[in-house]
Coordinates of C-alpha atoms in Angstrom, one line a residue:
X1 CA -41.6 0.0 -2.1
X2 CA -41.7 -0.3 1.9
X3 CA -38.3 0.2 3.3
X4 CA -37.3 -2.2 6.2
X5 CA -37.8 -0.3 9.9
X6 CA -34.7 0.8 11.6
X7 CA -32.5 -1.6 12.7
X8 CA -29.2 -2.0 15.0
X9 CA -27.8 -3.8 12.2
X10 CA -28.1 -3.9 9.0
X11 CA -30.8 -5.8 6.9
X12 CA -30.6 -8.4 4.0
X13 CA -30.4 -6.5 0.3
X14 CA -33.4 -6.7 -1.4
X15 CA -34.0 -6.6 -4.9
X16 CA -36.7 -4.5 -6.7
X17 CA -36.8 -4.1 -10.1
X18 CA -33.1 -4.7 -10.6
X19 CA -32.4 -2.2 -8.1
X20 CA -31.2 -3.3 -4.8
X21 CA -31.9 -1.6 -1.8
X22 CA -29.9 -1.4 1.5
X23 CA -30.4 -0.2 5.0
X24 CA -28.0 1.2 7.7
X25 CA -27.9 3.7 10.2
X26 CA -24.9 5.6 8.5
X27 CA -23.5 5.5 5.6
X28 CA -20.0 6.6 4.6
X29 CA -18.9 7.8 1.2
X30 CA -15.2 7.1 0.4
X31 CA -13.3 4.8 2.4
X32 CA -9.7 7.4 2.9
X33 CA -8.6 8.6 6.1
X34 CA -11.5 10.5 7.1
X35 CA -13.6 8.1 5.9
X36 CA -12.4 5.2 7.5
X37 CA -11.8 7.3 10.9
X38 CA -15.4 8.3 10.8
X39 CA -16.1 4.9 10.6
X40 CA -14.0 3.6 13.5
X41 CA -16.3 6.2 15.5
X42 CA -19.6 4.9 14.0
X43 CA -19.5 1.4 13.7
X44 CA -19.4 0.1 17.3
X45 CA -22.2 2.7 17.6
X46 CA -24.5 2.3 14.8
X47 CA -24.7 -0.2 12.1
X48 CA -22.3 1.4 9.6
X49 CA -21.5 1.6 5.7
X50 CA -18.8 2.5 3.6
X51 CA -18.8 2.2 0.0
X52 CA -15.9 3.5 -2.0
X53 CA -15.3 3.5 -5.8
X54 CA -12.0 1.9 -4.4
X55 CA -10.7 -1.1 -2.5
X56 CA -9.7 0.8 0.6
X57 CA -5.6 0.6 0.8
X58 CA -6.0 2.0 -2.5
X59 CA -7.4 5.4 -1.1
X60 CA -5.5 8.3 -2.0
X61 CA -4.7 9.1 1.5
X62 CA -2.1 6.5 1.4
X63 CA 0.3 8.9 -0.9
X64 CA 0.5 11.6 1.7
X65 CA 4.2 11.3 2.7
X66 CA 5.9 13.8 5.0
X67 CA 3.9 13.7 8.4
X68 CA 1.4 14.7 10.4
X69 CA 1.4 17.6 12.8
X70 CA 1.2 17.5 16.4
X71 CA 2.6 20.1 19.2
X72 CA 3.9 16.2 21.6
X73 CA 7.1 18.5 22.3
X74 CA 9.1 15.1 22.1
X75 CA 11.9 16.3 20.6
X76 CA 12.0 20.5 21.3
X77 CA 9.3 22.6 23.2
X78 CA 6.3 23.0 21.0
X79 CA 2.4 24.0 22.1
X80 CA -0.6 23.5 20.4
X81 CA -1.2 27.6 20.8
X82 CA 2.2 27.8 18.1
X83 CA 0.4 25.5 16.0
X84 CA -2.7 27.3 16.2
X85 CA -0.9 30.5 15.0
X86 CA 1.1 28.8 12.4
X87 CA -2.4 27.2 10.7
X88 CA -3.7 30.6 10.7
X89 CA -1.0 32.4 9.2
X90 CA -0.1 29.9 7.0
X91 CA -3.8 29.7 5.7
X92 CA -3.5 33.6 4.9
X93 CA -6.1 34.5 7.8
X94 CA -8.5 33.6 5.6
X95 CA -8.7 30.4 8.3
X96 CA -11.7 30.4 10.7
X97 CA -10.1 30.6 13.9
X98 CA -12.2 28.0 15.7
X99 CA -11.8 25.5 13.6
X100 CA -7.7 25.5 14.2
X101 CA -7.7 25.8 17.8
X102 CA -9.5 22.5 17.6
X103 CA -7.2 20.9 15.0
X104 CA -4.1 22.2 17.4
X105 CA -6.0 21.1 20.3
X106 CA -7.1 17.5 19.2
X107 CA -3.6 16.8 16.9
X108 CA -2.3 14.7 20.0
X109 CA -5.1 13.0 20.9
X110 CA -5.3 11.9 17.3
X111 CA -1.5 11.0 16.6
X112 CA -2.1 9.1 20.4
X113 CA -5.2 7.1 19.0
X114 CA -3.3 6.0 15.9
X115 CA 0.0 5.0 18.2
X116 CA -2.3 2.6 19.9
X117 CA -4.3 1.3 17.1
X118 CA -0.7 0.3 15.7
X119 CA 0.4 2.7 13.2
X120 CA 4.6 2.4 13.4
X121 CA 5.9 5.8 13.3
X122 CA 9.6 6.5 13.5
X123 CA 11.1 7.2 17.1
X124 CA 13.7 8.9 18.6
X125 CA 16.2 6.7 20.8
X126 CA 14.5 7.4 23.7
X127 CA 11.5 5.5 22.2
X128 CA 8.9 8.5 21.8
X129 CA 7.4 9.5 18.6
X130 CA 10.3 11.1 16.4
X131 CA 9.3 14.3 14.8
X132 CA 10.6 16.7 11.9
X133 CA 10.5 20.2 10.4
X134 CA 7.8 21.3 8.1
X135 CA 6.9 24.4 5.9
X136 CA 5.2 27.2 8.0
X137 CA 5.6 25.2 11.7
X138 CA 7.2 27.4 13.9
X139 CA 8.2 28.1 17.4
X140 CA 6.8 30.7 19.9
X141 CA 4.7 32.3 16.6
X142 CA 6.9 32.2 14.1
X143 CA 10.2 33.1 15.7
X144 CA 12.4 30.1 14.3
X145 CA 11.4 25.9 12.7
X146 CA 10.1 23.7 14.7
X147 CA 10.1 20.1 14.5
X148 CA 6.6 19.0 15.0
X149 CA 6.0 16.8 12.2
X150 CA 5.3 13.1 13.3
X151 CA 6.0 10.6 10.6
X152 CA 6.5 6.8 9.6
X153 CA 9.4 7.5 7.0
X154 CA 8.3 9.5 4.0
X155 CA 5.1 6.5 3.9
X156 CA 2.8 8.3 6.6
X157 CA -0.3 8.6 5.2
X158 CA 0.5 5.2 3.4
X159 CA 0.5 3.5 7.3
X160 CA -2.3 5.5 8.4
X161 CA -4.5 4.0 5.6
X162 CA -3.3 0.5 6.7
X163 CA -3.8 1.5 10.0
X164 CA -7.6 2.7 9.5
X165 CA -8.4 -0.4 7.6
X166 CA -7.3 -2.9 10.3
X167 CA -9.3 -1.7 12.8
X168 CA -12.1 -0.8 10.9
X169 CA -11.9 -4.6 9.8
X170 CA -11.4 -5.5 13.7
X171 CA -14.8 -3.5 14.0
X172 CA -17.0 -5.5 11.4
X173 CA -17.4 -2.3 9.1
X174 CA -19.5 -2.9 6.5
X175 CA -17.7 -1.8 3.4
X176 CA -19.1 -2.0 -0.2
X177 CA -15.7 -2.0 -2.4
X178 CA -15.7 -0.8 -6.3
X179 CA -19.3 0.8 -5.6
X180 CA -19.9 4.1 -7.3
X181 CA -21.7 6.8 -5.9
X182 CA -23.3 8.8 -8.5
X183 CA -26.4 10.8 -6.4
X184 CA -27.5 11.8 -3.3
X185 CA -31.3 11.2 -2.5
X186 CA -33.0 14.5 -0.8
X187 CA -36.8 14.2 0.2
X188 CA -38.4 17.3 1.9
X189 CA -39.5 16.6 5.4
X190 CA -41.9 19.5 6.9
X191 CA -40.1 21.7 4.0
X192 CA -37.1 21.0 4.8
X193 CA -34.8 18.6 2.4
X194 CA -32.9 16.2 4.5
X195 CA -30.7 13.5 2.8
X196 CA -33.1 9.8 2.9
X197 CA -30.2 7.8 0.3
X198 CA -27.4 7.1 -1.8
X199 CA -27.1 5.9 -5.5
X200 CA -24.6 3.5 -6.2
X201 CA -23.1 1.8 -9.5
X202 CA -21.3 -1.7 -9.0
X203 CA -18.4 -1.5 -10.9
X204 CA -18.2 -5.6 -11.4
X205 CA -22.1 -5.7 -11.8
X206 CA -23.1 -2.7 -13.6
X207 CA -26.1 -3.0 -11.4
X208 CA -27.6 -0.2 -9.3
X209 CA -27.4 -0.4 -5.5
X210 CA -30.3 2.4 -3.0
X211 CA -28.3 2.4 0.5
X212 CA -30.9 4.2 2.9
X213 CA -30.2 5.9 6.3
X214 CA -30.3 8.3 8.5
X215 CA -27.1 10.1 8.3
X216 CA -24.7 10.5 5.4
X217 CA -21.0 11.3 6.0
X218 CA -18.9 12.2 2.7
X219 CA -15.3 11.8 2.7
X220 CA -14.5 11.2 -1.0
X221 CA -11.2 13.5 -1.2
X222 CA -10.2 15.9 -3.8
X223 CA -10.3 17.0 -7.0
X224 CA -7.1 17.6 -8.5
X225 CA -7.1 15.8 -11.8
X226 CA -8.8 18.8 -12.8
X227 CA -5.0 19.9 -13.7
X228 CA -2.7 18.3 -15.4
X229 CA 0.4 18.6 -13.6
X230 CA -1.0 17.2 -10.5
X231 CA 0.2 14.7 -7.4
X232 CA -3.9 13.5 -7.7
X233 CA -4.2 10.1 -8.4
X234 CA -6.6 9.4 -11.4
X235 CA -9.5 8.7 -9.3
X236 CA -9.7 12.6 -7.7
X237 CA -12.1 13.5 -10.0
X238 CA -14.7 15.6 -7.0
X239 CA -17.6 12.8 -7.2
X240 CA -18.6 13.7 -3.6
X241 CA -18.2 17.4 -4.2
X242 CA -19.5 17.4 -7.5
X243 CA -23.1 15.6 -6.6
X244 CA -23.0 17.8 -3.8
X245 CA -22.9 21.1 -6.3
X246 CA -25.4 19.4 -8.3
X247 CA -28.0 19.5 -5.5
X248 CA -27.8 23.0 -5.2
X249 CA -26.0 23.0 -2.0
X250 CA -23.5 25.7 -2.1
X251 CA -19.3 25.2 -1.8
X252 CA -16.8 27.2 0.1
X253 CA -13.6 28.6 -1.0
X254 CA -13.3 26.9 -4.6
X255 CA -10.8 29.2 -6.1
X256 CA -8.3 28.4 -3.5
X257 CA -5.6 25.4 -5.0
X258 CA -2.5 24.7 -3.2
X259 CA 0.3 23.9 -5.5
X260 CA 2.7 22.1 -4.0
X261 CA 6.4 23.3 -4.2
X262 CA 8.5 20.2 -5.1
X263 CA 6.6 17.8 -7.7
X264 CA 9.1 15.5 -10.1
X265 CA 9.8 18.5 -12.8
X266 CA 7.1 17.4 -15.9
X267 CA 5.5 14.7 -13.9
X268 CA 4.2 16.0 -11.5
X269 CA 4.7 13.3 -8.4
X270 CA 5.2 14.2 -5.3
X271 CA 8.2 14.6 -3.4
X272 CA 7.9 15.8 0.2
X273 CA 8.1 18.5 1.9
X274 CA 9.6 16.0 4.8
X275 CA 13.0 16.1 2.4
X276 CA 13.4 19.6 3.1
X277 CA 12.5 19.3 7.1
X278 CA 15.3 17.0 6.8
X279 CA 17.1 19.7 5.4
X280 CA 16.7 19.7 1.8
X281 CA 17.7 22.8 -0.4
X282 CA 15.9 24.5 -3.4
X283 CA 18.4 26.0 -5.6
X284 CA 18.2 27.3 -9.1
X285 CA 20.5 27.0 -12.4
X286 CA 23.2 28.2 -10.9
X287 CA 23.2 26.8 -7.7
X288 CA 21.8 29.4 -5.9
X289 CA 19.8 28.6 -2.8
X290 CA 16.9 31.5 -3.8
X291 CA 15.0 31.0 -1.1
X292 CA 16.9 33.3 1.4
X293 CA 16.0 36.2 -1.0
X294 CA 12.6 35.5 -0.3
X295 CA 12.3 34.0 3.0
X296 CA 15.3 34.8 5.4
X297 CA 14.3 33.5 9.0
X298 CA 12.8 29.9 7.6
X299 CA 13.9 30.1 4.1
X300 CA 13.1 26.2 2.4
X301 CA 10.4 26.1 4.9
X302 CA 7.9 28.9 4.4
X303 CA 4.6 27.9 3.8
X304 CA 3.8 26.2 0.1
X305 CA 2.2 29.0 -1.5
X306 CA 5.1 31.1 -0.8
X307 CA 7.7 28.8 -2.0
X308 CA 5.2 27.7 -5.1
X309 CA 5.3 31.5 -6.5
X310 CA 9.2 31.9 -5.7
X311 CA 9.9 29.0 -7.9
X312 CA 7.7 30.2 -10.7
X313 CA 9.0 33.9 -10.1
X314 CA 12.7 32.2 -10.4
X315 CA 11.7 30.0 -13.8
X316 CA 10.0 33.2 -15.3
X317 CA 13.0 35.7 -14.7
X318 CA 15.0 33.1 -16.7
X319 CA 17.0 31.2 -13.6
X320 CA 15.4 27.9 -14.1
X321 CA 17.6 25.2 -15.2
X322 CA 17.5 22.2 -18.0
X323 CA 17.5 22.5 -21.5
X324 CA 14.4 24.8 -21.4
X325 CA 15.1 26.3 -18.5
X326 CA 11.7 25.4 -16.8
X327 CA 12.3 23.8 -13.5
X328 CA 14.6 24.5 -10.8
X329 CA 16.7 21.8 -8.5
X330 CA 15.8 19.9 -4.8
X331 CA 19.3 19.4 -3.5
X332 CA 19.3 16.4 -1.0
X333 CA 23.2 15.6 -2.0
X334 CA 24.4 16.7 1.4
X335 CA 22.1 14.7 3.7
X336 CA 23.4 11.8 2.6
X337 CA 22.8 8.0 1.6
X338 CA 22.0 6.7 5.3
X339 CA 19.3 9.6 5.5
X340 CA 17.5 9.3 1.9
X341 CA 17.3 5.4 2.3
X342 CA 16.0 5.2 5.9
X343 CA 13.9 8.5 6.4
X344 CA 12.9 9.3 2.7
X345 CA 13.1 6.0 0.7
X346 CA 9.9 6.6 -1.5
X347 CA 11.3 9.7 -3.2
X348 CA 14.4 8.4 -3.5
X349 CA 12.7 5.6 -5.5
X350 CA 10.2 7.9 -7.1
X351 CA 13.4 10.1 -8.5
X352 CA 15.8 6.9 -9.8
X353 CA 12.6 5.7 -11.7
X354 CA 10.8 8.5 -13.1
X355 CA 13.7 10.6 -14.3
X356 CA 16.8 8.5 -13.7
X357 CA 18.3 10.9 -10.9
X358 CA 19.7 9.3 -7.9
X359 CA 19.0 12.4 -5.3
X360 CA 21.9 10.8 -3.2
X361 CA 24.5 12.4 -6.0
X362 CA 23.0 14.3 -8.3
X363 CA 20.0 17.2 -7.5
X364 CA 16.7 16.5 -8.7
X365 CA 14.3 18.4 -10.8
X366 CA 10.8 20.0 -9.6
X367 CA 8.1 22.3 -10.6
X368 CA 5.6 22.9 -8.5
X369 CA 2.2 21.0 -8.7
X370 CA -1.4 20.6 -8.4
X371 CA -1.6 19.0 -4.8
X372 CA -5.0 20.3 -2.5
X373 CA -8.0 21.7 -2.4
X374 CA -8.6 24.4 0.2
X375 CA -12.2 24.5 -0.8
X376 CA -14.7 22.2 -1.1
X377 CA -18.6 21.3 0.7
X378 CA -18.9 23.6 3.7
X379 CA -19.2 22.4 7.3
X380 CA -19.0 23.4 10.8
X381 CA -16.8 22.6 13.5
X382 CA -19.1 19.5 14.4
X383 CA -18.5 17.8 10.7
X384 CA -22.4 19.1 9.9
X385 CA -23.1 20.4 6.0
X386 CA -24.0 23.9 6.1
X387 CA -27.1 24.9 3.1
X388 CA -25.5 28.5 3.7
X389 CA -23.9 30.5 5.9
X390 CA -25.1 29.0 9.1
X391 CA -28.1 26.2 8.4
X392 CA -26.8 23.0 8.8
X393 CA -28.7 19.8 6.7
X394 CA -30.1 17.6 9.3
X395 CA -28.0 14.1 8.6
X396 CA -25.8 15.2 6.4
X397 CA -21.6 15.1 7.5
X398 CA -18.6 15.8 5.5
X399 CA -14.4 15.3 6.5
X400 CA -11.3 15.2 4.8
X401 CA -10.5 17.0 1.6
X402 CA -13.9 16.9 0.2
X403 CA -14.9 19.7 2.8
X404 CA -14.3 22.9 4.2
X405 CA -14.2 23.7 7.5
X406 CA -12.5 26.1 7.3
X407 CA -9.2 25.3 8.6
X408 CA -6.9 25.4 6.3
X409 CA -7.9 28.8 5.1
X410 CA -6.3 30.3 1.5
X411 CA -3.2 27.6 1.7
X412 CA -3.1 24.3 3.5
X413 CA 0.0 24.2 6.5
X414 CA 1.9 20.6 5.2
X415 CA 1.1 18.0 7.3
X416 CA -2.2 19.6 8.6
X417 CA -4.3 17.7 6.2
X418 CA -3.7 13.6 7.7
X419 CA -4.4 15.9 10.8
X420 CA -7.8 17.4 9.3
X421 CA -9.0 13.5 8.3
X422 CA -8.4 12.0 11.8
X423 CA -9.7 15.1 13.8
X424 CA -12.7 16.0 11.8
X425 CA -13.2 12.4 10.6
X426 CA -13.8 11.2 14.4
X427 CA -16.1 13.9 14.9
X428 CA -17.9 13.2 12.1
X429 CA -18.5 9.6 13.2
X430 CA -19.4 10.6 16.5
X431 CA -21.4 13.4 15.9
X432 CA -23.4 10.8 13.1
X433 CA -23.9 8.1 15.9
X434 CA -25.3 11.2 18.3
X435 CA -27.3 12.1 15.4
X436 CA -29.0 8.7 14.8
X437 CA -29.9 8.0 17.5
X438 CA -32.7 10.3 17.5
X439 CA -33.1 10.2 14.2
X440 CA -36.1 8.1 11.9
X441 CA -35.1 7.2 8.8
X442 CA -36.6 9.6 5.9
X443 CA -38.7 8.1 3.1
X444 CA -37.1 6.9 0.1
X445 CA -39.2 8.4 -3.3
X446 CA -40.8 5.5 -5.8
X447 CA -37.9 5.0 -8.0
X448 CA -34.9 6.7 -6.0
X449 CA -32.4 4.9 -8.8
X450 CA -33.9 7.3 -11.8
X451 CA -31.5 9.8 -12.2
X452 CA -28.6 7.8 -12.0
X453 CA -29.9 4.8 -14.3
X454 CA -30.7 7.6 -17.1
X455 CA -27.2 9.1 -16.5
X456 CA -25.4 5.5 -17.0
X457 CA -27.8 4.3 -19.6
X458 CA -27.7 7.6 -21.8
X459 CA -23.6 7.8 -21.5
X460 CA -23.6 4.0 -22.7
X461 CA -26.2 4.1 -25.5
X462 CA -25.0 7.1 -27.2
X463 CA -23.5 7.2 -30.3
X464 CA -21.2 10.7 -30.5
X465 CA -17.8 10.7 -31.5
X466 CA -16.1 13.1 -29.3
X467 CA -13.8 11.0 -27.0
X468 CA -13.3 12.0 -22.9
X469 CA -9.5 11.5 -23.2
X470 CA -9.1 13.9 -26.2
X471 CA -12.0 16.4 -23.8
X472 CA -10.1 15.4 -20.2
X473 CA -6.9 16.5 -22.1
X474 CA -7.8 20.0 -23.2
X475 CA -9.4 21.1 -19.9
X476 CA -6.4 20.1 -17.9
X477 CA -4.1 21.5 -20.2
X478 CA -5.8 24.8 -19.9
X479 CA -6.5 25.0 -16.2
X480 CA -2.5 24.3 -15.9
X481 CA -1.3 26.9 -18.9
X482 CA -4.2 29.9 -17.2
X483 CA -5.4 28.6 -13.8
X484 CA -2.5 27.4 -12.0
X485 CA -0.1 29.3 -9.5
X486 CA -0.5 32.5 -11.2
X487 CA -3.7 33.6 -12.5
X488 CA -5.4 37.0 -14.2
X489 CA -9.4 37.9 -15.5
X490 CA -8.0 37.6 -19.1
X491 CA -6.3 34.0 -18.2
X492 CA -9.2 33.3 -16.0
X493 CA -12.0 34.1 -19.1
X494 CA -10.1 32.0 -21.5
X495 CA -10.4 28.9 -19.3
X496 CA -14.0 30.0 -18.7
X497 CA -15.1 30.1 -22.5
X498 CA -12.8 27.0 -22.9
X499 CA -15.3 25.0 -20.5
X500 CA -18.6 25.7 -22.2
X501 CA -16.6 24.7 -25.6
X502 CA -16.0 21.4 -23.6
X503 CA -19.3 21.4 -22.4
X504 CA -21.0 21.3 -26.2
X505 CA -18.4 19.1 -26.8
X506 CA -19.5 16.8 -24.0
X507 CA -23.1 16.2 -25.1
X508 CA -21.9 14.5 -27.8
X509 CA -19.5 11.9 -26.3
X510 CA -19.6 8.7 -27.0
X511 CA -17.7 5.7 -25.2
X512 CA -16.5 2.5 -26.9
X513 CA -16.8 -0.1 -24.5
X514 CA -20.8 -1.2 -24.2
X515 CA -20.4 -3.5 -21.6
X516 CA -21.6 -3.0 -17.5
X517 CA -18.7 -4.8 -15.7
X518 CA -15.9 -2.8 -14.9
X519 CA -16.7 -0.4 -17.8
X520 CA -13.6 2.0 -17.2
X521 CA -14.6 4.2 -20.3
X522 CA -18.3 4.6 -19.0
X523 CA -16.6 5.4 -15.6
X524 CA -14.3 8.1 -16.7
X525 CA -17.5 9.8 -19.1
X526 CA -19.1 10.6 -15.7
X527 CA -16.1 11.9 -13.7
X528 CA -15.6 14.2 -16.7
X529 CA -19.2 15.6 -15.9
X530 CA -17.8 16.3 -12.7
X531 CA -14.6 17.9 -13.6
X532 CA -15.7 20.2 -15.8
X533 CA -18.1 21.6 -13.2
X534 CA -15.9 21.8 -10.4
X535 CA -13.1 23.5 -12.7
X536 CA -15.9 25.8 -13.4
X537 CA -16.7 26.8 -10.1
X538 CA -13.4 27.1 -9.8
X539 CA -12.4 29.7 -12.4
X540 CA -15.8 31.2 -11.9
X541 CA -14.7 32.1 -7.8
X542 CA -11.0 33.1 -8.8
X543 CA -12.7 35.4 -11.5
X544 CA -14.5 37.3 -8.6
X545 CA -12.2 37.2 -5.9
X546 CA -9.7 40.3 -6.8
X547 CA -7.1 39.9 -4.4
X548 CA -4.3 37.9 -4.1
X549 CA -4.4 35.6 -1.1
X550 CA -3.0 32.0 -0.4
X551 CA -3.0 29.8 -3.2
X552 CA -4.8 32.7 -5.3
X553 CA -2.5 34.6 -6.9
X554 CA -4.1 37.4 -9.2
X555 CA -1.1 39.2 -11.5
X556 CA -3.7 42.0 -11.7
X557 CA -4.8 42.3 -8.3
X558 CA -1.1 41.3 -6.4
X559 CA -2.4 42.6 -2.6
X560 CA -4.1 41.0 -0.7
X561 CA -7.3 43.2 0.0
X562 CA -8.1 42.2 3.8
X563 CA -10.9 45.4 3.7
X564 CA -13.1 43.7 0.7
X565 CA -12.0 39.8 0.8
X566 CA -11.5 38.6 4.0
X567 CA -14.8 36.2 3.9
X568 CA -15.3 33.2 2.3
X569 CA -16.1 32.2 -0.6
X570 CA -20.0 30.8 -1.2
X571 CA -21.0 29.7 -4.7
X572 CA -24.1 28.4 -5.1
X573 CA -25.9 26.7 -8.6
X574 CA -28.8 28.4 -9.8
X575 CA -29.9 27.1 -13.1
X576 CA -28.3 25.0 -16.3
X577 CA -24.7 24.3 -16.4
X578 CA -25.1 24.4 -20.1
X579 CA -26.2 27.7 -20.1
X580 CA -23.2 29.9 -22.3
X581 CA -22.3 32.2 -19.2
X582 CA -21.2 30.7 -16.0
X583 CA -23.1 33.9 -14.5
X584 CA -26.0 32.4 -15.8
X585 CA -26.2 29.6 -13.5
X586 CA -23.5 30.4 -10.3
X587 CA -24.6 32.6 -8.0
X588 CA -22.1 34.1 -5.5
X589 CA -22.3 34.8 -1.9
X590 CA -19.7 35.6 1.2
X591 CA -19.6 34.3 4.7
X592 CA -17.5 36.2 7.3
X593 CA -14.4 34.5 8.6
X594 CA -14.2 33.7 12.1
X595 CA -11.1 35.5 14.6
X596 CA -10.4 34.8 18.1
X597 CA -7.3 35.8 19.2
X598 CA -5.4 36.3 15.7
X599 CA -6.0 39.8 14.0
X600 CA -4.6 39.3 10.3
X601 CA -0.9 40.8 9.7
X602 CA 1.6 40.8 7.2
X603 CA 3.0 37.4 6.3
X604 CA 6.8 37.6 7.2
X605 CA 8.9 34.6 7.2

């Protein structure tokens, strides 16, 4: 097939051998906050398509509750340097400080951009954007809590998602909704592999679509469904990260996964940190405010990794509540009905609906829940994807949770996720536009959909006896039990052995639905393949980091080791993932941490 020449407007879809072909200057994979923020910048300057396996306003950005950090100083004194310091310290000094400075500096414009787009932030009596406290946010480099989180009740992510989508529609962005991207086509040009297209599976018809472009932006979110107890939606299966991994490109800092302290006990559904920002208190079974012992300065507003570990310790030492003494309490009763109903309406309803507990009159059972991946696709501060420590892949960008800038280090500061998607989503869009102005289309191979066709038809036609739900449940329960807040080499080896066993059983899967339209059975089978890949990288990276830092706590190596491990992990797929030992197909390298002004020090709160 001969592809059409470059144009400023998309060509009509052409069909060759049952495969639909499209051409755009920029293709964005993922329609959450990062993807749509990139589209808003890209759309006016280049023909742009956004591909999403969900309708855009169902993306997981909409589940973010508490707020978006920016040193506006609307309520009390604040500045971007304090925000930078909190980001670096909160990330346990594994943060690239040049990226943190960009995040904190550009935060102010990012919030104002959203306000100008129409986002309905909560307001002060004077009409300014209101701000509240959040974990790890301090004034004057750690001296006291500060009000830095801009918010829209406890629906901030939902409001951001709606606002961005409305502005994408306003700009005429092309959306391909419920199209599941399953492959990134790489073509060698002058000895260098470059992206030339992506292949997507249309969930409504079962047909394959090839999108050729000059630049590609991955904004596909996280992969929290490797765990059973998680705040992540069922769709967060790491598809974009998994595609990059299978192409032989590295993944960075995959061992660092954040466990949010306040998930509804037994369910993992998130109760925002904004509750503690408004004054809610964590208590053990005897009613003790236990965080006073661990973080005497900012107590319940310590960073998430610290609070999660303290909570697990409280339960392990017998101070848990409930029949099995396996959870703690979030006490909001002193805040009053007005605060809960106006500033925290969603979490109030969640507690009532899912646990039958009314936060107005009784404490809510909570325990840590898998929440956010600090690691992912390595990028520089321009959102360009890295082939190794320094070399970029021309025309390939990533932003949001699927990317690792690294602005979150080993533990993301609360409210920096909504900020990250806006700052680096915007950068990805602008830099992609600049790139395509001089770039040419990279030729597609003769049959670009061959791999995806084989993958889909192989699963659809399989007659195996293994059920996807059974394998997924075993993976998630094992990750919860042995690779969660606390880890050891022994527990991580057990997970590795389980993953290898599940890989063997995955070869014998069968799907009951053989149809082509909205085949969720088939979809979940593909997703499980990505989950197995990513869980293995997480565990392999964790076994090789013999220290404790941020979201990665090793009981057998309980201290932070800056001498040997103040470096980023870079994992590479080097062989057949079905081999018996992860060491046979995963190689690790290390990348220096960028330190500009803040030298590593002990984290005291």
